[in-house]
Short mmCIF file of C-alpha atoms in Angstrom, two decimals:
data_model
loop_
_atom_site.label_atom_id
_atom_site.label_comp_id
_atom_site.label_asym_id
_atom_site.label_seq_id
_atom_site.Cartn_x
_atom_site.Cartn_y
_atom_site.Cartn_z
CA MET J 1 7.20 -26.27 -4.63
CA SER J 2 6.60 -23.24 -2.43
CA LYS J 3 3.07 -21.91 -2.12
CA ILE J 4 2.56 -18.29 -3.17
CA ILE J 5 0.19 -16.40 -0.87
CA ASP J 6 -1.44 -13.26 -2.24
CA ILE J 7 -1.61 -10.57 0.44
CA SER J 8 -2.34 -7.69 -1.94
CA LYS J 9 -5.33 -5.40 -1.54
CA THR J 10 -8.10 -5.75 -4.13
CA ILE J 11 -8.49 -2.88 -6.59
CA GLN J 12 -12.01 -1.78 -5.72
CA TYR J 13 -14.09 1.13 -4.50
CA ASN J 14 -14.31 1.23 -0.71
CA ALA J 15 -17.00 3.54 0.64
CA GLY J 16 -14.85 4.39 3.66
CA ASP J 17 -11.82 5.58 1.67
CA PRO J 18 -10.95 9.30 1.63
CA PHE J 19 -11.68 11.18 -1.61
CA PHE J 20 -8.11 10.94 -2.93
CA MET J 21 -8.26 7.14 -2.78
CA LYS J 22 -11.52 6.70 -4.67
CA VAL J 23 -11.39 4.01 -7.35
CA LYS J 24 -13.58 4.17 -10.46
CA ILE J 25 -13.68 1.13 -12.74
CA LYS J 26 -15.90 0.70 -15.80
CA HIS J 27 -16.66 -2.90 -16.76
CA LYS J 28 -17.22 -3.41 -20.49
CA ALA J 29 -19.34 -6.35 -21.65
CA HIS J 30 -18.30 -8.81 -24.39
CA LYS J 31 -20.78 -7.40 -26.91
CA LYS J 32 -19.06 -3.99 -26.88
CA ALA J 33 -16.15 -5.46 -28.88
CA LYS J 34 -18.44 -6.01 -31.86
CA TRP J 35 -19.07 -2.28 -32.13
CA LEU J 36 -15.40 -1.44 -31.66
CA VAL J 37 -14.34 -3.74 -34.50
CA ARG J 38 -17.16 -2.34 -36.67
CA PHE J 39 -15.75 1.13 -36.03
CA LEU J 40 -12.36 -0.15 -37.24
CA GLY J 41 -13.94 -1.32 -40.52
CA LEU J 42 -15.20 -4.90 -40.10
CA PRO J 43 -18.87 -5.30 -41.20
CA PHE J 44 -21.17 -7.04 -38.71
CA ARG J 45 -21.81 -9.84 -41.28
CA LEU J 46 -18.09 -10.77 -41.14
CA PHE J 47 -17.91 -10.83 -37.35
CA PRO J 48 -17.21 -14.46 -36.25
CA LYS J 49 -20.45 -16.20 -35.23
CA LYS J 50 -18.95 -18.05 -32.27
CA PHE J 51 -16.91 -15.09 -31.01
CA THR J 52 -18.76 -12.85 -28.57
CA GLY J 53 -15.87 -10.41 -28.28
CA TRP J 54 -13.60 -9.64 -25.39
CA ALA J 55 -14.71 -8.22 -22.06
CA ASP J 56 -12.64 -5.36 -20.74
CA ASP J 57 -12.19 -3.22 -17.65
CA GLU J 58 -11.21 0.42 -17.73
CA ILE J 59 -9.68 2.01 -14.66
CA ARG J 60 -10.91 5.58 -14.91
CA LYS J 61 -9.55 6.85 -11.63
CA MET J 62 -7.16 5.39 -9.10
CA GLY J 63 -4.57 6.92 -6.83
CA VAL J 64 -1.50 4.82 -6.07
CA HIS J 65 -2.55 4.74 -2.41
CA SER J 66 -5.81 3.00 -3.33
CA THR J 67 -4.21 -0.43 -3.51
CA THR J 68 -1.14 -2.38 -2.49
CA HIS J 69 1.85 -0.26 -3.42
CA ILE J 70 5.42 0.62 -2.59
CA ASP J 71 6.48 4.19 -1.83
CA ALA J 72 9.77 5.22 -3.39
CA PRO J 73 12.07 7.61 -1.47
CA TRP J 74 11.04 10.28 -4.02
CA HIS J 75 7.47 10.04 -2.70
CA TYR J 76 8.53 11.72 0.53
CA SER J 77 11.37 13.98 -0.53
CA PRO J 78 13.27 15.00 -3.69
CA THR J 79 16.54 14.28 -1.84
CA CYS J 80 17.82 11.43 0.31
CA LYS J 81 21.16 11.55 2.13
CA GLY J 82 22.09 14.69 0.19
CA LYS J 83 21.44 13.07 -3.22
CA ARG J 84 18.44 12.98 -5.54
CA ALA J 85 16.00 10.43 -4.14
CA LYS J 86 15.14 7.30 -6.13
CA THR J 87 11.87 7.38 -8.08
CA ILE J 88 9.70 4.25 -8.24
CA ASP J 89 11.21 3.10 -11.56
CA GLU J 90 14.69 3.27 -10.00
CA ILE J 91 13.93 0.93 -7.10
CA PRO J 92 15.97 -2.25 -7.73
CA LEU J 93 13.66 -5.23 -8.26
CA GLU J 94 15.89 -7.38 -6.05
CA TRP J 95 14.83 -5.19 -3.11
CA CYS J 96 11.25 -6.39 -3.63
CA TYR J 97 11.90 -10.12 -3.54
CA GLY J 98 13.66 -12.15 -0.91
CA ASP J 99 13.53 -13.46 2.62
CA GLY J 100 11.05 -11.72 4.85
CA ILE J 101 9.64 -11.63 8.33
CA VAL J 102 6.23 -10.70 9.73
CA ILE J 103 6.38 -8.85 13.04
CA ASP J 104 3.13 -9.25 14.99
CA MET J 105 2.06 -5.98 16.62
CA LYS J 106 -1.68 -6.69 16.87
CA HIS J 107 -1.54 -6.03 20.61
CA LYS J 108 -0.69 -2.36 20.06
CA LYS J 109 -3.67 -0.11 20.71
CA ASP J 110 -4.89 2.63 18.39
CA PHE J 111 -2.57 5.67 18.41
CA ASP J 112 0.07 3.84 20.47
CA PRO J 113 3.29 3.97 18.40
CA ILE J 114 5.38 0.88 17.73
CA THR J 115 8.85 1.28 19.20
CA SER J 116 12.14 -0.51 18.55
CA ASN J 117 11.73 -2.10 21.98
CA ASP J 118 8.40 -3.59 20.86
CA ILE J 119 10.16 -5.15 17.87
CA LYS J 120 13.11 -6.39 19.95
CA LEU J 121 10.75 -8.06 22.45
CA PHE J 122 8.89 -9.81 19.62
CA LEU J 123 12.11 -11.05 18.01
CA LYS J 124 13.41 -12.34 21.35
CA LYS J 125 10.13 -14.05 22.21
CA GLU J 126 9.95 -15.77 18.81
CA ASN J 127 13.71 -16.48 18.69
CA LEU J 128 14.06 -14.61 15.39
CA ALA J 129 16.71 -12.30 13.98
CA LEU J 130 16.78 -9.58 11.37
CA ILE J 131 19.12 -10.06 8.42
CA PRO J 132 20.24 -7.08 6.28
CA GLU J 133 18.09 -6.57 3.15
CA MET J 134 15.31 -8.91 4.26
CA ILE J 135 11.76 -7.55 3.93
CA VAL J 136 9.98 -6.61 7.16
CA LEU J 137 6.18 -6.60 7.31
CA ILE J 138 4.38 -5.21 10.34
CA LYS J 139 1.11 -6.95 11.22
CA THR J 140 -1.28 -4.67 13.11
CA GLY J 141 -4.54 -6.51 12.40
CA ARG J 142 -6.07 -3.25 11.13
CA ASP J 143 -6.55 -4.77 7.66
CA LYS J 144 -9.91 -5.96 9.04
CA LEU J 145 -11.00 -2.29 8.94
CA MET J 146 -10.41 -2.07 5.18
CA GLY J 147 -13.51 -0.80 3.42
CA THR J 148 -14.78 0.99 6.54
CA LYS J 149 -14.41 4.63 7.58
CA ASP J 150 -12.28 3.54 10.55
CA PHE J 151 -9.50 2.26 8.25
CA PHE J 152 -8.33 5.83 7.62
CA TYR J 153 -8.81 7.08 11.18
CA LYS J 154 -7.67 4.23 13.44
CA GLY J 155 -4.52 2.20 13.91
CA THR J 156 -1.15 2.09 15.57
CA GLY J 157 1.92 3.13 13.56
CA MET J 158 5.69 3.13 13.50
CA SER J 159 7.67 5.60 15.53
CA ALA J 160 10.60 7.43 13.97
CA GLU J 161 13.10 5.67 16.21
CA ALA J 162 11.72 2.22 15.35
CA THR J 163 11.94 3.03 11.64
CA GLU J 164 15.53 4.27 12.02
CA TRP J 165 16.37 1.16 14.02
CA LEU J 166 15.16 -1.06 11.16
CA ILE J 167 17.11 1.02 8.61
CA ASN J 168 20.26 0.71 10.72
CA LYS J 169 19.73 -3.06 10.71
CA GLY J 170 20.00 -2.98 6.91
CA ILE J 171 16.27 -3.19 6.17
CA LYS J 172 15.37 -1.40 2.93
CA VAL J 173 11.80 -2.54 2.31
CA MET J 174 9.16 -2.39 5.03
CA GLY J 175 5.41 -2.84 4.87
CA ILE J 176 2.32 -2.60 7.05
CA ASP J 177 -1.28 -3.84 6.87
CA GLN J 178 -2.96 -0.63 8.00
CA TRP J 179 -3.64 2.61 6.10
CA GLY J 180 -0.15 4.02 6.53
CA TRP J 181 3.26 3.41 8.06
CA ASP J 182 2.85 6.24 10.59
CA LEU J 183 0.20 6.80 13.20
CA PRO J 184 -3.16 7.76 11.62
CA LEU J 185 -2.97 10.94 9.55
CA THR J 186 -5.73 12.91 11.30
CA TYR J 187 -4.37 11.95 14.73
CA LEU J 188 -0.86 13.16 13.79
CA ILE J 189 -2.23 16.48 12.51
CA LYS J 190 -4.13 17.02 15.77
CA LYS J 191 -1.12 16.05 17.90
CA ALA J 192 1.29 18.27 15.90
CA LYS J 193 -1.01 21.27 16.36
CA LEU J 194 -1.36 20.66 20.09
CA SER J 195 2.39 20.22 20.63
CA ASN J 196 3.43 22.88 18.08
CA ASN J 197 6.12 20.40 16.99
CA SER J 198 6.98 20.62 13.27
CA GLU J 199 8.97 17.37 13.42
CA LEU J 200 6.06 15.26 14.64
CA PHE J 201 3.95 15.01 11.49
CA TRP J 202 4.82 11.85 9.53
CA GLU J 203 7.90 11.36 11.65
CA ALA J 204 8.34 7.71 10.64
#
């Protein structure tokens, strides 16, 4: 039997997250259920003696970027290849399960984009090959910054040409262990302003 390894990010409040990623969770104790059932009409005297009630958690605020998630094409644009882009509920489940490969890019320095040549060198060194529709995960090692202010501001990131190269290889689902797929957001904004290049921001 194959072992399932959970690589998802915990749903929790991280002090270093930007405001739009803040998570607010209210934990409700077992005894609260007694009052809820009383409100629904059951007298306290008929509440089971050995039943303390059910504990519950209420997620009061959470952006989709706060945890492990998949971005649908619709997330980035209302159109894709001249047609209406797929929304998250239209992503075929078979895309999200299958053979995968982890490409180690931990050696890439902050703000140094990952190129197709970087990926090719890794595949050659490890004697691996990409197969259409397999899942590609990029390992940058920046997951260790999760929960710190640096998680949002530091990291490498995929270049546009490396992303296109993967797409042309038949890869439909790609993932990364840092804050985003591109170079860090604030770095890209700064670089776009300096270069006056409207195609630079979120190029990947």
